[in-house]
GROMACS .gro file of C-alpha atoms in nm:
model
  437
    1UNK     CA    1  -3.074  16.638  14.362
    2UNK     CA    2  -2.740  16.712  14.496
    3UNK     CA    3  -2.588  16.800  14.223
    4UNK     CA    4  -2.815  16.890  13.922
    5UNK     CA    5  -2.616  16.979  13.661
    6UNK     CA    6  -2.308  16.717  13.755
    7UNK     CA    7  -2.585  16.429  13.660
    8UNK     CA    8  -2.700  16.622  13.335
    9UNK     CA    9  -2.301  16.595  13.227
   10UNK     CA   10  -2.359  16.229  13.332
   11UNK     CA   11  -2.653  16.209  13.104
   12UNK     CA   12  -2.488  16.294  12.807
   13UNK     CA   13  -2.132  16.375  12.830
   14UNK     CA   14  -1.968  16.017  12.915
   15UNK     CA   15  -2.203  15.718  12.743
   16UNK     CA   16  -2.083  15.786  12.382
   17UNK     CA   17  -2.192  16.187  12.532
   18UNK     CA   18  -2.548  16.021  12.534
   19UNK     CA   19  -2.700  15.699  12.401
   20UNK     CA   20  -4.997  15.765  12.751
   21UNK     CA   21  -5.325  15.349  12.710
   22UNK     CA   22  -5.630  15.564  12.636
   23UNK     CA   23  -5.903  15.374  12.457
   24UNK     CA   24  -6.110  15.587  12.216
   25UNK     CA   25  -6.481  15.555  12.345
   26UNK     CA   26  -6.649  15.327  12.216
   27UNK     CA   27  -6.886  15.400  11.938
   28UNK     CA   28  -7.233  15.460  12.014
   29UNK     CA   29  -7.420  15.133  11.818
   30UNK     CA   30  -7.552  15.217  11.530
   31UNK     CA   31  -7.945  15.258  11.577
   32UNK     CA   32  -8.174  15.009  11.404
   33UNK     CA   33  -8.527  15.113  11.305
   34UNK     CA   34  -8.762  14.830  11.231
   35UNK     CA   35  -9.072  14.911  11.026
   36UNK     CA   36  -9.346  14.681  10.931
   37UNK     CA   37  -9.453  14.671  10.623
   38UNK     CA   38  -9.843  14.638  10.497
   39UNK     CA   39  -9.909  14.280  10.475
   40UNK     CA   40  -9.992  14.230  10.081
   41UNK     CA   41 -10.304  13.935  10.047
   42UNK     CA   42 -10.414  13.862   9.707
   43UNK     CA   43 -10.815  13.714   9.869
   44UNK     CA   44 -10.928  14.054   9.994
   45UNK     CA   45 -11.070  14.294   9.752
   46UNK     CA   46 -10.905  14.600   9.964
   47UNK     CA   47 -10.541  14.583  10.099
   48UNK     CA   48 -10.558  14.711  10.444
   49UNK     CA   49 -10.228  14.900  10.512
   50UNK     CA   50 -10.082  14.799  10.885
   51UNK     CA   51  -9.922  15.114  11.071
   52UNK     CA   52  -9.573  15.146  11.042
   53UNK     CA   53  -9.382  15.025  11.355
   54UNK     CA   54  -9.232  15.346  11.592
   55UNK     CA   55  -8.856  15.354  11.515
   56UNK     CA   56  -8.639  15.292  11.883
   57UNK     CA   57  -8.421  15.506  12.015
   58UNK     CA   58  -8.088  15.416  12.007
   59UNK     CA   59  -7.933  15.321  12.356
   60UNK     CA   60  -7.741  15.569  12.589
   61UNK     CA   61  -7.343  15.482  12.509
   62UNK     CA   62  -7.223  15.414  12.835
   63UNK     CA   63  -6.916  15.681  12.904
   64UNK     CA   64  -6.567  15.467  12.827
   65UNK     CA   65  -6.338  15.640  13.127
   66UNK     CA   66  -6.000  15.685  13.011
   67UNK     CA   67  -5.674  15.567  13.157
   68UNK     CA   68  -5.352  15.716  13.190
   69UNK     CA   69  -5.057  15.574  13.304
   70UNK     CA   70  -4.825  15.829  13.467
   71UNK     CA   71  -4.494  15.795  13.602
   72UNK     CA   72  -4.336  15.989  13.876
   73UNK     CA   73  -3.999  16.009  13.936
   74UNK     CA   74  -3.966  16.171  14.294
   75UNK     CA   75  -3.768  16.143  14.607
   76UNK     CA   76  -4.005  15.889  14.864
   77UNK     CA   77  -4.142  16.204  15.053
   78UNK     CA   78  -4.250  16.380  14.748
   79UNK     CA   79  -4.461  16.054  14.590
   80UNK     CA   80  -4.755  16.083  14.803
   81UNK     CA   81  -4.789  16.456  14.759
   82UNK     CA   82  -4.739  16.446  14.338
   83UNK     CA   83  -4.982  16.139  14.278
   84UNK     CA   84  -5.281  16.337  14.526
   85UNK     CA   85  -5.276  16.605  14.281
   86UNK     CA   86  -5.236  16.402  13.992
   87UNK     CA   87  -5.527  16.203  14.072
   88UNK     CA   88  -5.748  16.508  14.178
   89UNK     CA   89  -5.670  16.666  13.802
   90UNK     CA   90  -5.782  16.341  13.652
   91UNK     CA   91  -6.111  16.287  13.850
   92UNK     CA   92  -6.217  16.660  13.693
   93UNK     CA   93  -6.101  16.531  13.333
   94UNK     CA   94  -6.343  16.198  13.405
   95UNK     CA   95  -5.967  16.077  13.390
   96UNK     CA   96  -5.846  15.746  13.551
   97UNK     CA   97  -5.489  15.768  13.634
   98UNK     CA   98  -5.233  15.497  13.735
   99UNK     CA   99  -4.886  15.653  13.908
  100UNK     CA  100  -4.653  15.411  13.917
  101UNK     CA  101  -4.305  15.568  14.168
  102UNK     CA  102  -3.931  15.591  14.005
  103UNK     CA  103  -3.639  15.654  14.140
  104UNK     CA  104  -3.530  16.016  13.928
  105UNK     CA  105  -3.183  15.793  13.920
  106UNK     CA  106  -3.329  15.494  13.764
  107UNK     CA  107  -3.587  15.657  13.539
  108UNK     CA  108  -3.411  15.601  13.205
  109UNK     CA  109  -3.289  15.261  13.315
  110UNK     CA  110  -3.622  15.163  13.413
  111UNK     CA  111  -3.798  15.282  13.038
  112UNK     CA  112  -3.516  15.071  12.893
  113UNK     CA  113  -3.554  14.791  13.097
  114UNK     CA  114  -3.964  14.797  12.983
  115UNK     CA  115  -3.857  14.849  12.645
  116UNK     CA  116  -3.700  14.525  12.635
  117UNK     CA  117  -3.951  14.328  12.820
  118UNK     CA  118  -4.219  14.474  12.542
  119UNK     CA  119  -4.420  14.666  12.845
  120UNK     CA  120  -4.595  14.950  12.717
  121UNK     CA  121  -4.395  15.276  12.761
  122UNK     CA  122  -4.618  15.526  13.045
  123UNK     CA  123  -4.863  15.779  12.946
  124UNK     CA  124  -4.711  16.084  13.091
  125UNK     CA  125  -4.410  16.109  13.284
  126UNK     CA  126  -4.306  16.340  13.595
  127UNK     CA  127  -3.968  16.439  13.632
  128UNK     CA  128  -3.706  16.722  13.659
  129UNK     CA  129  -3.504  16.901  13.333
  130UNK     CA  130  -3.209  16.635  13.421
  131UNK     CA  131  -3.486  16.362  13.344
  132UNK     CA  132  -3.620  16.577  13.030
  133UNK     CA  133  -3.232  16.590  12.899
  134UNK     CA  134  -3.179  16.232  12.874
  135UNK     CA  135  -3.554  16.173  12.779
  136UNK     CA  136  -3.481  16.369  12.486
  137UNK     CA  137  -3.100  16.203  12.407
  138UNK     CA  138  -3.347  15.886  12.383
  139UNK     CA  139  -3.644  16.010  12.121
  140UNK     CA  140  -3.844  15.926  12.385
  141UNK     CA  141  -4.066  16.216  12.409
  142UNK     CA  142  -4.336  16.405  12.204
  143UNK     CA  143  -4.389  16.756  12.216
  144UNK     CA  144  -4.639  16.866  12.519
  145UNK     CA  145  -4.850  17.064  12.246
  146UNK     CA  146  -5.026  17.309  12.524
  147UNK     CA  147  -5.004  17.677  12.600
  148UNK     CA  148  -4.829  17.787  12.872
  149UNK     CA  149  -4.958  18.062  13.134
  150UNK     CA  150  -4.877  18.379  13.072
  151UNK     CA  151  -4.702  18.462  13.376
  152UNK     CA  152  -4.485  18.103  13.370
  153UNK     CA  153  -4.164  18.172  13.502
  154UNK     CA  154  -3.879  18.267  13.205
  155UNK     CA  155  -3.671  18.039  13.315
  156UNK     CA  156  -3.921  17.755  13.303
  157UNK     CA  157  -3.987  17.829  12.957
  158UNK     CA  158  -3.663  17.803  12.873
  159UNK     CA  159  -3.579  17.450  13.079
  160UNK     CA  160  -3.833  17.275  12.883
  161UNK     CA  161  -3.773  17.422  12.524
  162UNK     CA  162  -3.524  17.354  12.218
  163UNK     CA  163  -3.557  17.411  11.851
  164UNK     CA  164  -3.918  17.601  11.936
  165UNK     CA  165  -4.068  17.305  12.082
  166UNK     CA  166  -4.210  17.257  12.424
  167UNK     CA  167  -4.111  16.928  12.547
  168UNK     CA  168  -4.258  16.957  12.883
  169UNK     CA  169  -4.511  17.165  13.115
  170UNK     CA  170  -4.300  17.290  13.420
  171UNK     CA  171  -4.543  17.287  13.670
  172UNK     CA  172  -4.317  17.362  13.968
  173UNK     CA  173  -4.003  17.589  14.041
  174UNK     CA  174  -3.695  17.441  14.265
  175UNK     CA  175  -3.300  17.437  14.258
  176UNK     CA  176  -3.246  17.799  14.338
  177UNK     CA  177  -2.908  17.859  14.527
  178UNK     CA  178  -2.964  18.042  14.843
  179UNK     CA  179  -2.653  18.208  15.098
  180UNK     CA  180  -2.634  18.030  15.466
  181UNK     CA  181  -2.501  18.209  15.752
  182UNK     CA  182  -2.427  18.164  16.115
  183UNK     CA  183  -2.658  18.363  16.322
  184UNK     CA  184  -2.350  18.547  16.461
  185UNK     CA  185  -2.272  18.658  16.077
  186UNK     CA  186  -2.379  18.916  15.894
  187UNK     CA  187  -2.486  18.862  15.517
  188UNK     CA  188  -2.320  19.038  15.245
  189UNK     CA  189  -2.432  19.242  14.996
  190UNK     CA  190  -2.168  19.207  14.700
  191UNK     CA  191  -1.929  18.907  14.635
  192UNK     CA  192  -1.667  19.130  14.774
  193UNK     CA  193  -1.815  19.143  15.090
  194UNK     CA  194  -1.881  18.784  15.087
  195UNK     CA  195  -1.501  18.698  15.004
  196UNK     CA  196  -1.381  18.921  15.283
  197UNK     CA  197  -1.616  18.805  15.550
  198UNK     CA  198  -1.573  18.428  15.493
  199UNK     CA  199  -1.168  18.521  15.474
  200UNK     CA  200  -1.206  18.660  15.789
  201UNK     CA  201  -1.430  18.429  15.951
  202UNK     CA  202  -1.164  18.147  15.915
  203UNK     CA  203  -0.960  18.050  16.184
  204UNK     CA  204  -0.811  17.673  16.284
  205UNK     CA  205  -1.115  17.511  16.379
  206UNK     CA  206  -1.396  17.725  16.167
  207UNK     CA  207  -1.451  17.748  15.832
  208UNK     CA  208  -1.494  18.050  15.627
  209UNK     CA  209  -1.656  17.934  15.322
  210UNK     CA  210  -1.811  17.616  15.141
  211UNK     CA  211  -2.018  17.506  14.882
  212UNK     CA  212  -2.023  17.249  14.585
  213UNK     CA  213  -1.668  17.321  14.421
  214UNK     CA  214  -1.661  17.119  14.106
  215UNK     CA  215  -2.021  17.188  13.978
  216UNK     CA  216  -2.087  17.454  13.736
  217UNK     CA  217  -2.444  17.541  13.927
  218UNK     CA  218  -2.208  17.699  14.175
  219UNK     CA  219  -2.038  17.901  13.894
  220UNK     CA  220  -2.341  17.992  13.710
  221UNK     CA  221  -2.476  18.264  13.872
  222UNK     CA  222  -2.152  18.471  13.912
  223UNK     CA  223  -2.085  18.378  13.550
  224UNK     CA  224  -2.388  18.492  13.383
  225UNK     CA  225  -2.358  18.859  13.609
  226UNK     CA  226  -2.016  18.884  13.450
  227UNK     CA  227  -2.173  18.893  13.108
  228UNK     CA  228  -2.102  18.508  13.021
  229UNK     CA  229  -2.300  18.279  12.865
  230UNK     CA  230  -2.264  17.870  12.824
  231UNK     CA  231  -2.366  17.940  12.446
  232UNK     CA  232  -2.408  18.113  12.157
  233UNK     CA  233  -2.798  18.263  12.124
  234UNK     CA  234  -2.882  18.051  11.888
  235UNK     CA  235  -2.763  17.715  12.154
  236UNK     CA  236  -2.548  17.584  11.893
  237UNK     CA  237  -2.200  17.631  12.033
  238UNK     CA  238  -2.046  17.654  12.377
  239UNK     CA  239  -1.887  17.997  12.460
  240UNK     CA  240  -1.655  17.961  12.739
  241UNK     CA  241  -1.338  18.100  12.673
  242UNK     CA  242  -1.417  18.479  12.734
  243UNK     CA  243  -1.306  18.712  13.016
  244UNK     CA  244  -1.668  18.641  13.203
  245UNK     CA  245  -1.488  18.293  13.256
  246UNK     CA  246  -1.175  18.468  13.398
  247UNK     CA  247  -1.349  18.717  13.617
  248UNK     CA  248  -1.588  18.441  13.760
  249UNK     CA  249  -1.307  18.173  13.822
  250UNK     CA  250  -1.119  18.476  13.975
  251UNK     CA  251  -1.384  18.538  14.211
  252UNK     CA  252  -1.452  18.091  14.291
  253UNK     CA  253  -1.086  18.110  14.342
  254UNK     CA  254  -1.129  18.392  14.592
  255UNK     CA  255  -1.372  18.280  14.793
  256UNK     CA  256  -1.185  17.895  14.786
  257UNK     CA  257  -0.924  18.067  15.038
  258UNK     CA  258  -1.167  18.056  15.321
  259UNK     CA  259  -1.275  17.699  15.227
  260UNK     CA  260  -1.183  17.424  15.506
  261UNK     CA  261  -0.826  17.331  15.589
  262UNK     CA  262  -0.883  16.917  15.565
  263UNK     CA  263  -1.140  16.903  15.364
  264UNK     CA  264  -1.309  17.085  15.079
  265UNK     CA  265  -1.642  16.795  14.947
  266UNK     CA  266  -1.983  16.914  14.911
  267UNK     CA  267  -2.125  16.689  15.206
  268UNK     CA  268  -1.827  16.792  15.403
  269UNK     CA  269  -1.919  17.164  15.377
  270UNK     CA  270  -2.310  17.077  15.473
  271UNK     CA  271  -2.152  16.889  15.820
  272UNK     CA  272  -1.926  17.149  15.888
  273UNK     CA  273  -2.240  17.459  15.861
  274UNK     CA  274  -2.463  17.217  16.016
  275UNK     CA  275  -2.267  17.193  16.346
  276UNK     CA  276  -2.124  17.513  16.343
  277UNK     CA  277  -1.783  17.475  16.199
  278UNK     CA  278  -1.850  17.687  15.872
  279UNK     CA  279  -1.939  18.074  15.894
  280UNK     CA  280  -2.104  18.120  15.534
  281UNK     CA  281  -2.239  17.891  15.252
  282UNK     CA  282  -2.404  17.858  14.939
  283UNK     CA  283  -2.615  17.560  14.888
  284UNK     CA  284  -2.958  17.485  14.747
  285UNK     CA  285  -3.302  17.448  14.842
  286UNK     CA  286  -3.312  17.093  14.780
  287UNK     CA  287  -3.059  17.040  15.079
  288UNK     CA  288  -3.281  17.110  15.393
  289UNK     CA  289  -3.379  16.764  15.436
  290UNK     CA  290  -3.005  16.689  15.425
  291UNK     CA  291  -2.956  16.967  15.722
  292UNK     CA  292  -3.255  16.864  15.950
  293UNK     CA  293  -3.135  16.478  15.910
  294UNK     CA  294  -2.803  16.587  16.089
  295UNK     CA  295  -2.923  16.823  16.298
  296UNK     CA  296  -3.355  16.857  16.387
  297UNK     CA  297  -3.231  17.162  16.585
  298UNK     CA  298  -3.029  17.331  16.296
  299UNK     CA  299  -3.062  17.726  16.283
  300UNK     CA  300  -2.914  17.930  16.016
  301UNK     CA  301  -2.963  18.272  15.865
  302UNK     CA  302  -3.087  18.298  15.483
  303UNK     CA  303  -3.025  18.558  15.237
  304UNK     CA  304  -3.011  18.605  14.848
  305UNK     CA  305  -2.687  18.545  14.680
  306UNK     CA  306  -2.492  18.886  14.721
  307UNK     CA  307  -2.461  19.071  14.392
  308UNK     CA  308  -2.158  19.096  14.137
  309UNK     CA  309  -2.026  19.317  13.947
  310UNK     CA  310  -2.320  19.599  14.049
  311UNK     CA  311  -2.572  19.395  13.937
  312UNK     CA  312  -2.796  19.112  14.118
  313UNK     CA  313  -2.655  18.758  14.100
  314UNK     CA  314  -2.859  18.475  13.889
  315UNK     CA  315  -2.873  18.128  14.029
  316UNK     CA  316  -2.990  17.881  13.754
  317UNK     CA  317  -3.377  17.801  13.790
  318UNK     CA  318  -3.501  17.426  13.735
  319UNK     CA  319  -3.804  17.246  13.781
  320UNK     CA  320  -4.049  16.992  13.767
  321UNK     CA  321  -4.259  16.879  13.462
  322UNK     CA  322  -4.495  16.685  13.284
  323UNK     CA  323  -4.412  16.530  12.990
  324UNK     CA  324  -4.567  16.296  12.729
  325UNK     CA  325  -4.409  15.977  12.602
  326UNK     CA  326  -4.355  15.973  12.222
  327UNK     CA  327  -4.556  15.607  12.219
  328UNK     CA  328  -4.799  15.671  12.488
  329UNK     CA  329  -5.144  15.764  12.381
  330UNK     CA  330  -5.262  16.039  12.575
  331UNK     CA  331  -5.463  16.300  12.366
  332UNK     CA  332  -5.398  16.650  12.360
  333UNK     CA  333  -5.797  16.667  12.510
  334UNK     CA  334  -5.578  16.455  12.828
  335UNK     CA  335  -5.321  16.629  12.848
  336UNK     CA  336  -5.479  16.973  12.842
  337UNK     CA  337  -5.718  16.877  13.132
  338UNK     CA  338  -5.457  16.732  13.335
  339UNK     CA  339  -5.184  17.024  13.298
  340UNK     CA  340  -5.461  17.302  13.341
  341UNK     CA  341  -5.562  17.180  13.637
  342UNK     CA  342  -5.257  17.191  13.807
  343UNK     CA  343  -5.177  17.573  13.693
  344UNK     CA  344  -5.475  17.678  13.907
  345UNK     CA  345  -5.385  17.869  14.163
  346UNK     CA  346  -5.487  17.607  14.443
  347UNK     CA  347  -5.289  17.334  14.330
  348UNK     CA  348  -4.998  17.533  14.287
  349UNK     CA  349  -4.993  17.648  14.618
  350UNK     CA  350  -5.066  17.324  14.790
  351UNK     CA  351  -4.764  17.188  14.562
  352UNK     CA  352  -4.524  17.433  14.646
  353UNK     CA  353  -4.599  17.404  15.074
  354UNK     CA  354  -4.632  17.028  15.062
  355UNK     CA  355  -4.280  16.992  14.837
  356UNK     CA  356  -4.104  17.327  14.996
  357UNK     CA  357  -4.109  17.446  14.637
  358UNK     CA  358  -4.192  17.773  14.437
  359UNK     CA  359  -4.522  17.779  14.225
  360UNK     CA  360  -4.461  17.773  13.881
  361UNK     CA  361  -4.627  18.142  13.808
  362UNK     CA  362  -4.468  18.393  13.864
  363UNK     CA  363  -4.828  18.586  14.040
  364UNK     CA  364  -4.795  18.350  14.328
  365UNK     CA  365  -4.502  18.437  14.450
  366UNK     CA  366  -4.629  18.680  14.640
  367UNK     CA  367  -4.892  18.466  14.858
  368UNK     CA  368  -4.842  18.527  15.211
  369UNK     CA  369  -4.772  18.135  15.231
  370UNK     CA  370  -4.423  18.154  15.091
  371UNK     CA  371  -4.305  18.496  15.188
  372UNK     CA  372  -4.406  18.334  15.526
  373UNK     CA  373  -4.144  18.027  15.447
  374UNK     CA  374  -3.801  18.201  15.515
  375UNK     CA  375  -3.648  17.902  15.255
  376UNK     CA  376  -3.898  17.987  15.020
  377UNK     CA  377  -3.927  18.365  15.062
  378UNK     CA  378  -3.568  18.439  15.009
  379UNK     CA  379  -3.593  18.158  14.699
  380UNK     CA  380  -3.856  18.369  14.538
  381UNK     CA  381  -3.639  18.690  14.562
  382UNK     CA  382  -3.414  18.528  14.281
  383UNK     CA  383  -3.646  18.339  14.087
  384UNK     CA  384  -3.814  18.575  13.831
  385UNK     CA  385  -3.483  18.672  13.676
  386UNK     CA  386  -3.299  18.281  13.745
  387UNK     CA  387  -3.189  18.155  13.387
  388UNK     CA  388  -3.313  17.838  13.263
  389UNK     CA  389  -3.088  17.562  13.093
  390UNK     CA  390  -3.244  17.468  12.742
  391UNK     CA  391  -3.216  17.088  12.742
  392UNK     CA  392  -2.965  17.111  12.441
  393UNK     CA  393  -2.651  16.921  12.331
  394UNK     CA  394  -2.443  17.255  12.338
  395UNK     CA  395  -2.524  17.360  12.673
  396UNK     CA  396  -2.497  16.994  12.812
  397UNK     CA  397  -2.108  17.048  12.637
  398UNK     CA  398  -2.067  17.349  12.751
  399UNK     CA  399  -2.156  17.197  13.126
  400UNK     CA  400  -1.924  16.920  13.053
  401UNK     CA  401  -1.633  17.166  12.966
  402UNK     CA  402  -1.652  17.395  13.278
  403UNK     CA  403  -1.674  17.068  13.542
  404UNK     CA  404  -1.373  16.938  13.370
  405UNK     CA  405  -1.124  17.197  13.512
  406UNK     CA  406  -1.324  17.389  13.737
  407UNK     CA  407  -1.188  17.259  14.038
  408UNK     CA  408  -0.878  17.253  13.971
  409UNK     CA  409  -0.910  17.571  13.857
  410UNK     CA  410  -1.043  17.683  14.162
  411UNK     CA  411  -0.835  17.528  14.422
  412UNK     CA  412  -0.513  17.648  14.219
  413UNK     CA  413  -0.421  17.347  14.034
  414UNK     CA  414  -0.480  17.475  13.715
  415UNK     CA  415  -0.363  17.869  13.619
  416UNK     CA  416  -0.680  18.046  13.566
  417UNK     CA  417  -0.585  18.213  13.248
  418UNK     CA  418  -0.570  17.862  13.093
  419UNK     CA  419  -0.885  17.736  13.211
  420UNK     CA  420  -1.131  17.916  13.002
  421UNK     CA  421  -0.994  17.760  12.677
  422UNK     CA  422  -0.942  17.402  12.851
  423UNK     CA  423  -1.265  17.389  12.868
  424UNK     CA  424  -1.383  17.548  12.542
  425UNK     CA  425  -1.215  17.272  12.350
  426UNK     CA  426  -1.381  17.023  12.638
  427UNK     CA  427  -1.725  17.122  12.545
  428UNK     CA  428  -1.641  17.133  12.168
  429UNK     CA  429  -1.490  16.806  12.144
  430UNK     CA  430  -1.788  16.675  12.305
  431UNK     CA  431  -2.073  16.842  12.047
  432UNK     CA  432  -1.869  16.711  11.834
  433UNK     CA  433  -2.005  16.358  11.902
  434UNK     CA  434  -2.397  16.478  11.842
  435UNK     CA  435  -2.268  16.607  11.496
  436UNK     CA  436  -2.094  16.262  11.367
  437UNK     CA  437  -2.276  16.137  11.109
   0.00000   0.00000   0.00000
């Protein structure tokens, strides 16, 4: 989960830009109601009539449980804690339920691989919005067909939607950027602030600033403050070449100056602010089990991103969901059960301490077992504004586009005023491959 939106632009952008069983219950038997008719004798004078025989009830149909076969694409650690709940939902539903682990890397390799074996496809599938991206690139799904909670994060909505279809139930929130900060730092308010302390805070041996330079989740949050937008409204084109793309590579650019002298990688950075060597960072909350494995004493300060341009800064949203397989045969009755069930409260709750995640409604946020979580408290700060990615060919362009130049963009290579069109015609000439007859 490193980098979420670099694998989406895997997903689709590079292969040719991209290339559950319930048995109905069985019928009660038909009852069969014998009746005995009058014996007719032709040597008595009077026909005695015999009483007709008491029809029998029909027998008690014996309850057919269903079975669901669900995949879950999770990280080892998380396995354990997504097939509990799964299986609790189905025992309420009189639901059997078969979880079979995935790597997330290997999911679409792995329905392929079935595919061609002739193995029946899975039920249900869990997985994040880079699963539900390629998922969709391969007709492999079928609309969720449920109604979503009222107070389900925006963003979530928006993750698992195109063309006015639900393709998934988000049922938890993750992926939200956070600023790190030595505990002899201070964290800053705006993005100047933030440029000028990390400038500051570099010397010979410390670094100022990292982060994840080439991926556009890095860019996003600063770019949609500046008034930009990967697309058009309606999804259908990319829009990158517009002064929000200037401003915001300005800013990258900016901030790039306090990066480290011999070395600028993603896992570079996390070494360096894990063992004191970097003053400030911005990384997500999918990283702390990258932290604690190089350091099980590692202290840092948390804050929200500082804000841009006046306003507060949005760090994409994503999440995880469950999603129905175009050829498995779950029924919306299934389906229903299972995914209502694990809105309640409860489950959400246990899902989001057990995972180190956010709830999926937005009422939760409050419960005093995140704001208790300083990873999680500071998370939920951002998250009720935090933009979702619709899992659409324009956006996955448009994604495409920006990680072709950003870095060189941002380390210099590239003049800025020529980047924002690079990549428009980037993300363009890559839609252009979903529109080919």
């Amino acid at each position: 989960m490193i980098a979420c939106i670099a694998r989406a632009a895997a997903l689709i952008g590079v292969a040719a830009l991209i290339c559950i069983a319930c048995a109905a219950p069985a019928p009660a038997p038909t009852p069969t109601v014998t009746v005995t008719a009058a014996p007719t004798t032709t040597t008595a004078p009077t026909a005695t009539a015999m009483p007709a025989a008491t029809p029998t009830a029909p027998p008690t149909a014996t309850p057919v449980t269903r079975n669901l076969t669900i995949w879950v694409a999770e990280l080892p650690d998380a396995q354990a804690v997504v097939a509990s709940e799964l299986h609790r939902a189905a025992q309420i539903g009189d639901l059997h339920v078969t979880i079979v682990p995935r790597d997330p890397d290997g999911l679409l390799i792995s329905l392929a691989t079935d595919h061609l074996l002739g193995l029946p496809p899975p039920d249900l599938i869990w997985a994040d919005q880079e699963a539900l991206v390629g998922l969709l690139a391969d007709n492999a799904l079928a609309p969720i067909g449920i109604e979503l909670p009222a107070d389900l994060l925006p963003g979530l909505r928006t993750l698992a939607s195109s063309n006015n279809t639900l393709w998934g139930a988000p049922i938890t929130a993750q992926d939200m950027l956070l600023l790190l900060y030595q505990l002899d730092c201070s964290p800053p308010a705006t993005a100047a602030d933030l440029v000028a302390a990390a400038q500051a805070a570099r010397t010979s041996e410390r670094a100022g600033f990292v982060q994840g330079w080439g991926a556009a989740r890095w860019l996003a949050p600063w770019f949609y403050v500046a008034g930009g937008a990967f697309t058009t409204p309606d999804g259908a084109e990319p829009t990158l070449d517009t002064p929000a793309m200037t401003t915001t590579l300005t800013l990258l650019r900016d901030l790039y100056r306090a990066a480290p002298h011999n070395g600028d990688s993603y896992t570079r950075g996390q070494r360096l602010l894990t063992q004191g060597f970097a003053a400030y960072a911005i990384d997500g909350d999918w990283a702390w089990a990258t932290y604690r494995a190089i350091s099980d004493t590692f202290q840092i300060g948390i804050a929200p991103l500082p804000s841009f341009n006046g306003n507060p800064t949005r760090p994409l949203i994503g999440g995880s969901l469950l999603m129905r397989h175009r050829d498995g045969q779950a029924t919306p009755e299934d389906v229903t059960t299972l995914i209502t069930t694990l809105y309640q409260p409860e489950v959400q709750l246990r899902l989001s301490a057990a995972l180190g995640r956010l709830p999926a409604r937005r009422e939760l946020l409050t419960d005093a077992s995140i704001q208790t979580d300083p990873v999680r408290a500071i998370a939920a700060m951002q998250v009720t504004d935090a933009p979702g990615l619709p899992p659409t060919p324009a956006v996955r362009c448009a994604i495409f586009g920006v990680e072709s130049y950003l870095y060189s963009a941002t380390t210099g290579d590239l003049p800025i005023n020529e980047a924002p069109l690079r990549m428009q015609r980037e993300a363009l000439a890559c839609l252009r491959q979903f529109v080919q007859p």
